[in-house]
Coordinates of C-alpha atoms and ligand atoms in Angstrom, one line a residue:
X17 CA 48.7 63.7 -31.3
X18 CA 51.9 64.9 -29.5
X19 CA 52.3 62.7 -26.0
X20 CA 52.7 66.2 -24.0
X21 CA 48.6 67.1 -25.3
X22 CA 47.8 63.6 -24.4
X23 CA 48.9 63.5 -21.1
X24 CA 47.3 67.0 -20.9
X25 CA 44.2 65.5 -21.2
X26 CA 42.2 63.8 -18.3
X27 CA 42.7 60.0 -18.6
X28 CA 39.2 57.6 -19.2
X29 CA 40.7 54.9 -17.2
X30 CA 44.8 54.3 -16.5
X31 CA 46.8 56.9 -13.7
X32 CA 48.9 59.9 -15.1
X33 CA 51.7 57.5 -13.7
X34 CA 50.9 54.8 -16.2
X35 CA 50.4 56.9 -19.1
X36 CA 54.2 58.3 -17.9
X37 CA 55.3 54.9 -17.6
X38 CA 54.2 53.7 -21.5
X39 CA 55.8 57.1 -22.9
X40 CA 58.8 56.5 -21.0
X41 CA 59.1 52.9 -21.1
X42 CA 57.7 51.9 -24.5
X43 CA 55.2 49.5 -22.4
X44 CA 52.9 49.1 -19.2
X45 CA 51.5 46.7 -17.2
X46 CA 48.5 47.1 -15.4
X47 CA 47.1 44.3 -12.8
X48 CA 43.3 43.3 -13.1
X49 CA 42.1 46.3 -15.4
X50 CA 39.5 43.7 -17.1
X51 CA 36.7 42.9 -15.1
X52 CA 35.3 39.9 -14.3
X53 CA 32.0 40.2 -16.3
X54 CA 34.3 40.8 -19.4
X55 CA 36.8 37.8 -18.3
X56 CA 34.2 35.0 -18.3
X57 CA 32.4 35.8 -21.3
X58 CA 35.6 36.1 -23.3
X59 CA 36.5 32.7 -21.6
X60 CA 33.3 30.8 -22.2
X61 CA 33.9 31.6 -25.9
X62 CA 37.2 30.7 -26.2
X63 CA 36.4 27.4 -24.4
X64 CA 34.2 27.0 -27.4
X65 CA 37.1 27.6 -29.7
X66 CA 39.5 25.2 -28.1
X67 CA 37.0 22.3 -28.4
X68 CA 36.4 23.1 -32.0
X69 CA 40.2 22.7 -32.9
X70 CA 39.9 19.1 -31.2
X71 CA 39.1 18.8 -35.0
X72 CA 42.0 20.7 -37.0
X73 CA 44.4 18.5 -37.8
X74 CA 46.7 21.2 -38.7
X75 CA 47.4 25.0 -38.8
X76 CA 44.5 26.8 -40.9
X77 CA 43.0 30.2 -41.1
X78 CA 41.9 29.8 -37.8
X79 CA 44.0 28.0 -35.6
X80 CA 47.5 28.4 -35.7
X81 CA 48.5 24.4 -33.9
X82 CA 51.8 22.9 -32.8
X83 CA 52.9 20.3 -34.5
X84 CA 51.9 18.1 -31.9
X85 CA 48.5 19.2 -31.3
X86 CA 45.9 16.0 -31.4
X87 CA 42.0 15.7 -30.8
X88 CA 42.7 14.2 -27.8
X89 CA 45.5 16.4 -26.2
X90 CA 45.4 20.2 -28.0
X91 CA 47.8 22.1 -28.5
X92 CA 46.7 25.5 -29.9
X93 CA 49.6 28.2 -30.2
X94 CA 47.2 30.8 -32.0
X95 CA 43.7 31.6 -32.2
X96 CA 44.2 33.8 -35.8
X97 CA 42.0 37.2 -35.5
X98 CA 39.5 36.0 -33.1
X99 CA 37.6 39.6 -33.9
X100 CA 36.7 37.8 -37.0
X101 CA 35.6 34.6 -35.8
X102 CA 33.4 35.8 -33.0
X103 CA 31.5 38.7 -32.1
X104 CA 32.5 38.9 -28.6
X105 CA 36.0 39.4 -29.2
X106 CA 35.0 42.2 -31.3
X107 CA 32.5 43.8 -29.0
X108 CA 35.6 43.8 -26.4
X109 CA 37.7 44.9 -29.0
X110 CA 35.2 47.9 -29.8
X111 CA 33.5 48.3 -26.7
X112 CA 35.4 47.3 -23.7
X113 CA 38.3 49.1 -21.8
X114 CA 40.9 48.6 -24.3
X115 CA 39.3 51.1 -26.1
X116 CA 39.7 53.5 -22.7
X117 CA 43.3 52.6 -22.4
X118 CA 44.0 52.7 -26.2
X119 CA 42.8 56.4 -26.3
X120 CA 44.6 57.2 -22.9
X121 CA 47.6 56.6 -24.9
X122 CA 47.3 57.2 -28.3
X123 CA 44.4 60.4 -28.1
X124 CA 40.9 60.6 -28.6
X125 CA 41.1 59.2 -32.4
X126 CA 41.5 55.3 -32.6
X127 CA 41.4 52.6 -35.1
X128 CA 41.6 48.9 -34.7
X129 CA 44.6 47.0 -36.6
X130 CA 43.9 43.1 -35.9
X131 CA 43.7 40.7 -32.7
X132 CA 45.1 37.4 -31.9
X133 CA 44.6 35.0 -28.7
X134 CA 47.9 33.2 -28.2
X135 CA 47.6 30.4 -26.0
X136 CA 51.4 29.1 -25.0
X137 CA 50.2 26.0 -23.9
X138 CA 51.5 24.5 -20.8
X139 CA 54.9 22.3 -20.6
X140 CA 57.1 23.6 -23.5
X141 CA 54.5 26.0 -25.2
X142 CA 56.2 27.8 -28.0
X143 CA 58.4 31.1 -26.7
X144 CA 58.1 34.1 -28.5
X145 CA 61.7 35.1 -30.0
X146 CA 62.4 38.9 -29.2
X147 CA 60.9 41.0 -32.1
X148 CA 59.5 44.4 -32.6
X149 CA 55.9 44.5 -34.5
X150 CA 56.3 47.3 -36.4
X151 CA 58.0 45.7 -39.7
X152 CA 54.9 42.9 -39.6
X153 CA 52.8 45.5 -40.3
X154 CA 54.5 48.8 -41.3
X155 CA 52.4 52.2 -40.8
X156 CA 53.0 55.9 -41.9
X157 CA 54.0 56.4 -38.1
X158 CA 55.1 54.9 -34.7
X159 CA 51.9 55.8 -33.2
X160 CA 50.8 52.6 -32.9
X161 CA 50.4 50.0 -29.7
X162 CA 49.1 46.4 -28.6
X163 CA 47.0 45.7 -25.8
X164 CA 47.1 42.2 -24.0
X165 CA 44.9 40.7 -21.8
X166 CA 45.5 37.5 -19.5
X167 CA 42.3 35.6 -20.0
X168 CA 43.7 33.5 -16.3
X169 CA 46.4 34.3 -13.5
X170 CA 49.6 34.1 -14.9
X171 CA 52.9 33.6 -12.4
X172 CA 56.5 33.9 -13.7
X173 CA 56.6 30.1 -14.7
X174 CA 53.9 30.2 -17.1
X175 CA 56.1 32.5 -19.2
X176 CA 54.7 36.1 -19.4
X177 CA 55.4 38.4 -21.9
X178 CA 58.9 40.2 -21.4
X179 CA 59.3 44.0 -22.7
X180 CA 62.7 45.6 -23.1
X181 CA 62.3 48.9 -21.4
X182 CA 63.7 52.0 -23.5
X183 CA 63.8 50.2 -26.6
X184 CA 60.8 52.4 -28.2
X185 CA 62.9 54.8 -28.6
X186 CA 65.7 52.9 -30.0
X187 CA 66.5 51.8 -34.0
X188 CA 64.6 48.5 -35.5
X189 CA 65.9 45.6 -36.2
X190 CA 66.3 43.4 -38.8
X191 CA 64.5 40.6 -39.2
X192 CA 65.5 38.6 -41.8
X193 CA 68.2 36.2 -41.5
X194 CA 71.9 36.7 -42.7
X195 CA 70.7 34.8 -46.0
X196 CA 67.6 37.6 -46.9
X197 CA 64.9 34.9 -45.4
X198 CA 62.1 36.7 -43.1
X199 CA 62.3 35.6 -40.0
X200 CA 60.6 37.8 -37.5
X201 CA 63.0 37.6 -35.0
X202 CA 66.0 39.4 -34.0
X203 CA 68.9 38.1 -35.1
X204 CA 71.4 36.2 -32.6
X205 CA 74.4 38.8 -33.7
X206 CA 72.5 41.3 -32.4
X207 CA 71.0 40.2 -29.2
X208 CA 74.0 41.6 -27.4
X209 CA 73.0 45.2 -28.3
X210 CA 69.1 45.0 -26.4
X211 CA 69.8 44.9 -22.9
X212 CA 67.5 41.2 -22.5
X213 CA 68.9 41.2 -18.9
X214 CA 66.7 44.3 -18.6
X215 CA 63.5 43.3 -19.6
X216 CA 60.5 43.4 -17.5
X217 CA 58.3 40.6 -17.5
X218 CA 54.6 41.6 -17.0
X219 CA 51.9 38.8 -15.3
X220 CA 49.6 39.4 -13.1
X221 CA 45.9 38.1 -11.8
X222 CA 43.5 37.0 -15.1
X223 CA 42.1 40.7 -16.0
X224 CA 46.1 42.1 -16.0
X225 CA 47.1 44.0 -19.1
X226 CA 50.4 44.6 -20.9
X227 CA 50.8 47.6 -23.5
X228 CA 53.5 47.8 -25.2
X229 CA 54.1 50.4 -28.2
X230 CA 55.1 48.9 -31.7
X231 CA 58.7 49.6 -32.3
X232 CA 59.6 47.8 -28.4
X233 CA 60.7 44.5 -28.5
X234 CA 59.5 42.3 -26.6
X235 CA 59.4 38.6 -26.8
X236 CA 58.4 35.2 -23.9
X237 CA 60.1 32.2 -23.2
X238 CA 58.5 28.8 -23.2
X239 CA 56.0 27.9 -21.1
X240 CA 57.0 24.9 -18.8
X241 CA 54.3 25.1 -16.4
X242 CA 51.2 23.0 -16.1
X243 CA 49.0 25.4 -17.9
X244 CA 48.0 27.6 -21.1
X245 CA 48.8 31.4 -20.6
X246 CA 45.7 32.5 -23.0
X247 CA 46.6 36.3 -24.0
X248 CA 44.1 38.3 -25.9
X249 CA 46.0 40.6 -27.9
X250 CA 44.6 43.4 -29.9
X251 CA 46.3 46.6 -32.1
X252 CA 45.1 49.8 -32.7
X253 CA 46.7 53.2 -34.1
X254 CA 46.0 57.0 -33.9
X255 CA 43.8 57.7 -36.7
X256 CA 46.7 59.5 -38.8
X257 CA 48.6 56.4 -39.1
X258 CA 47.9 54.4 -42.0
X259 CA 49.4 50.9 -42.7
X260 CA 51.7 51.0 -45.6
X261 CA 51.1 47.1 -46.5
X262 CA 48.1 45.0 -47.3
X263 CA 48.2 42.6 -44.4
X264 CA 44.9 43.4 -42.4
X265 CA 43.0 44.3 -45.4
X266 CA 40.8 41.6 -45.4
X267 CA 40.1 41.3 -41.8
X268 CA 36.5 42.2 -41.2
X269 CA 37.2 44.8 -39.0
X270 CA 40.7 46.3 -39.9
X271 CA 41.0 49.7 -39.8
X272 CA 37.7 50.6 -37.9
X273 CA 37.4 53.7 -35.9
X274 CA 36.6 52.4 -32.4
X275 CA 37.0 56.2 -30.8
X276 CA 36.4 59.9 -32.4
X277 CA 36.9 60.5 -36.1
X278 CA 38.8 59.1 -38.6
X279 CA 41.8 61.1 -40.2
X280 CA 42.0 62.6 -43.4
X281 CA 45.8 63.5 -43.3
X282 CA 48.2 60.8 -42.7
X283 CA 50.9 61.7 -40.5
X284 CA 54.7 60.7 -41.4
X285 CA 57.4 59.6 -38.9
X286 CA 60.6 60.1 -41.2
X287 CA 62.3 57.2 -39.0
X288 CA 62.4 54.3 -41.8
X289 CA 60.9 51.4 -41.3
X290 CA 61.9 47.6 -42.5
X291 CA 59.5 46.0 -44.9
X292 CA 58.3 42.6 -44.6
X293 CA 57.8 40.0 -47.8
X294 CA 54.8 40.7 -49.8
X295 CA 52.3 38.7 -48.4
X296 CA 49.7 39.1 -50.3
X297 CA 49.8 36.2 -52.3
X298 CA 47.3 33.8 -51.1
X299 CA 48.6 31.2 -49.2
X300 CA 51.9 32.7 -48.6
X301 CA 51.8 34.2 -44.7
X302 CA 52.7 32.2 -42.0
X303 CA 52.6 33.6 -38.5
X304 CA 55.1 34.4 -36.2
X305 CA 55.2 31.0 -34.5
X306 CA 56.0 29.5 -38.0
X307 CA 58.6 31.6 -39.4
X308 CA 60.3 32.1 -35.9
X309 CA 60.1 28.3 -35.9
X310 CA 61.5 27.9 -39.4
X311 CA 58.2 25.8 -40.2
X312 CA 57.1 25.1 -43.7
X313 CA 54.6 27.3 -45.2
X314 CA 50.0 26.6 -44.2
X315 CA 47.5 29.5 -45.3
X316 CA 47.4 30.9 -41.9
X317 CA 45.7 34.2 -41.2
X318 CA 47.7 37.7 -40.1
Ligands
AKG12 O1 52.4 35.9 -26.6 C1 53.4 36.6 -26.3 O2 54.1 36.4 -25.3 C2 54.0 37.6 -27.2 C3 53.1 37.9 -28.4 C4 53.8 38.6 -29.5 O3 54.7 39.3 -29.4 C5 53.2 38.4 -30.8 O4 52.3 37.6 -31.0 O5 53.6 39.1 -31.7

């Protein structure tokens, strides 16, 4: 759907000026959209989660661990497709206001991609190295967003996710290295070219939301503050846009229609996009956190 019919339509739950603000932006913030009912049943299970990788003594399917992580003192980077693991991830995922904002900005035909919870653990949690998601997980268009949530109050010093602003609408990167490897990052050489003075850093109270659209880059430094910065991430598309790669095929809930129907057209961008390695060899993904760290290979999830 075209953004001018979407923001024809009445929203379900952000401001016209929000909506503007994503088209024009490539990303929004939005302070204390998830309530609290929501906030601590999302954090009572992922209490539950964090004591049960007290016994991972390494990255697996389901918890993506720095290398430092120990029973005693955790250290979870990643939570891999909490959806999966627990069903009230996925009834927020399915149910909640995500699903309000998602069709406020993408129209009245949604589907789920995949979620994450990633933790950056206080003093040094992992950054984030600046990135676009869009050659992860490659679709037939750019119609295609995340949706964050801050599962506690996050200030500047616990390192909140930083959004270029414009850069939507701009080319994708590379991100493989200067030797072919897959990296996931933006290359240093080209760094100079995205503006990272410009980037606005969206925190807020526990409840706040970030949105960002799939071809912005955005990225966070480490966290050197006392405490975790849990963010609930999940992606959805328009209907029309199908993934051209295997990656979420698996996932229990991957391309799910969460709002009106699903599409039987797929609907082309003829922007190209980069394509990431073939992953769908068992065993041979890593995520983000270990390619951008340059971290040999576990069987960790999408
Ligand atoms: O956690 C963050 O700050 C950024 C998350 C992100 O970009 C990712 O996981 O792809």
């Amino acid at each position: 759907m075209q953004q001018e019919a979407i923001l024809a339509t009445a929203p379900r739950i952000l401001t016209q000026a929000q909506r503007e603000k994503y088209f024009e932006d490539g990303y929004v913030g939005v302070g204390s959209l998830v309530g609290r009912e929501w906030l601590d049943r999302l954090n009572s299970v992922t209490a539950d989660y964090m004591d049960q990788s007290r016994q991972a003594d390494r990255t697996d399917k389901r918890f993506d661990l720095e290398p430092d992580h120990t029973a005693e003192a955790p250290r979870i980077r990643r939570l891999n497709s909490p959806v999966d693991v627990d069903d009230a991830y996925w009834e927020f995922a399915s149910e909640g206001p995500f699903v309000d904002v998602a069709v406020d900005l993408l129209g009245p035909n949604v589907k789920f991609h995949h979620s994450k919870l990633n933790f950056k653990w206080g003093r040094g949690g992992e950054e984030v190295k600046w990135h676009q998601d869009i050659q992860f997980w490659p679709h037939t268009n750019y119609d295609v967003l995340t949706i964050g949530v801050y599962l506690d109050d996050v200030v500047d010093a616990m390192a909140p996710m930083g959004v270029i602003p414009g850069s939507h609408d701009g080319p994708l990167f590379d991100l493989y290295d200067e030797g072919g490897e897959w990296t996931g990052n933006i290359r240093d050489g080209d760094l100079p070219d995205i503006a990272i003075d410009r980037a606005e850093y969206l925190g807020g109270p526990a409840g706040s939301i970030t949105v960002h659209n799939c071809r912005s880059i955005h990225g966070s430094p480490p966290n050197d503050s006392d405490r975790p910065r849990p963010l609930l991430l999940c992606a959805y598309s328009c209907a029309d846009a199908f993934p051209i790669t295997a990656l979420t095929a698996k996932g229990k809930h991957a391309e799910a229609i969460v709002a009106g129907e699903p599409a039987r057209w797929a609907r082309f961008d003829p922007r190209p996009v980069l394509m990431p390695p073939d992953w769908s060899k068992k065993g041979s993904f890593k995520s983000i956190f270990e390619h951008q760290q340059r971290e040999a290979g576990n069987e960790a999830a999408r």
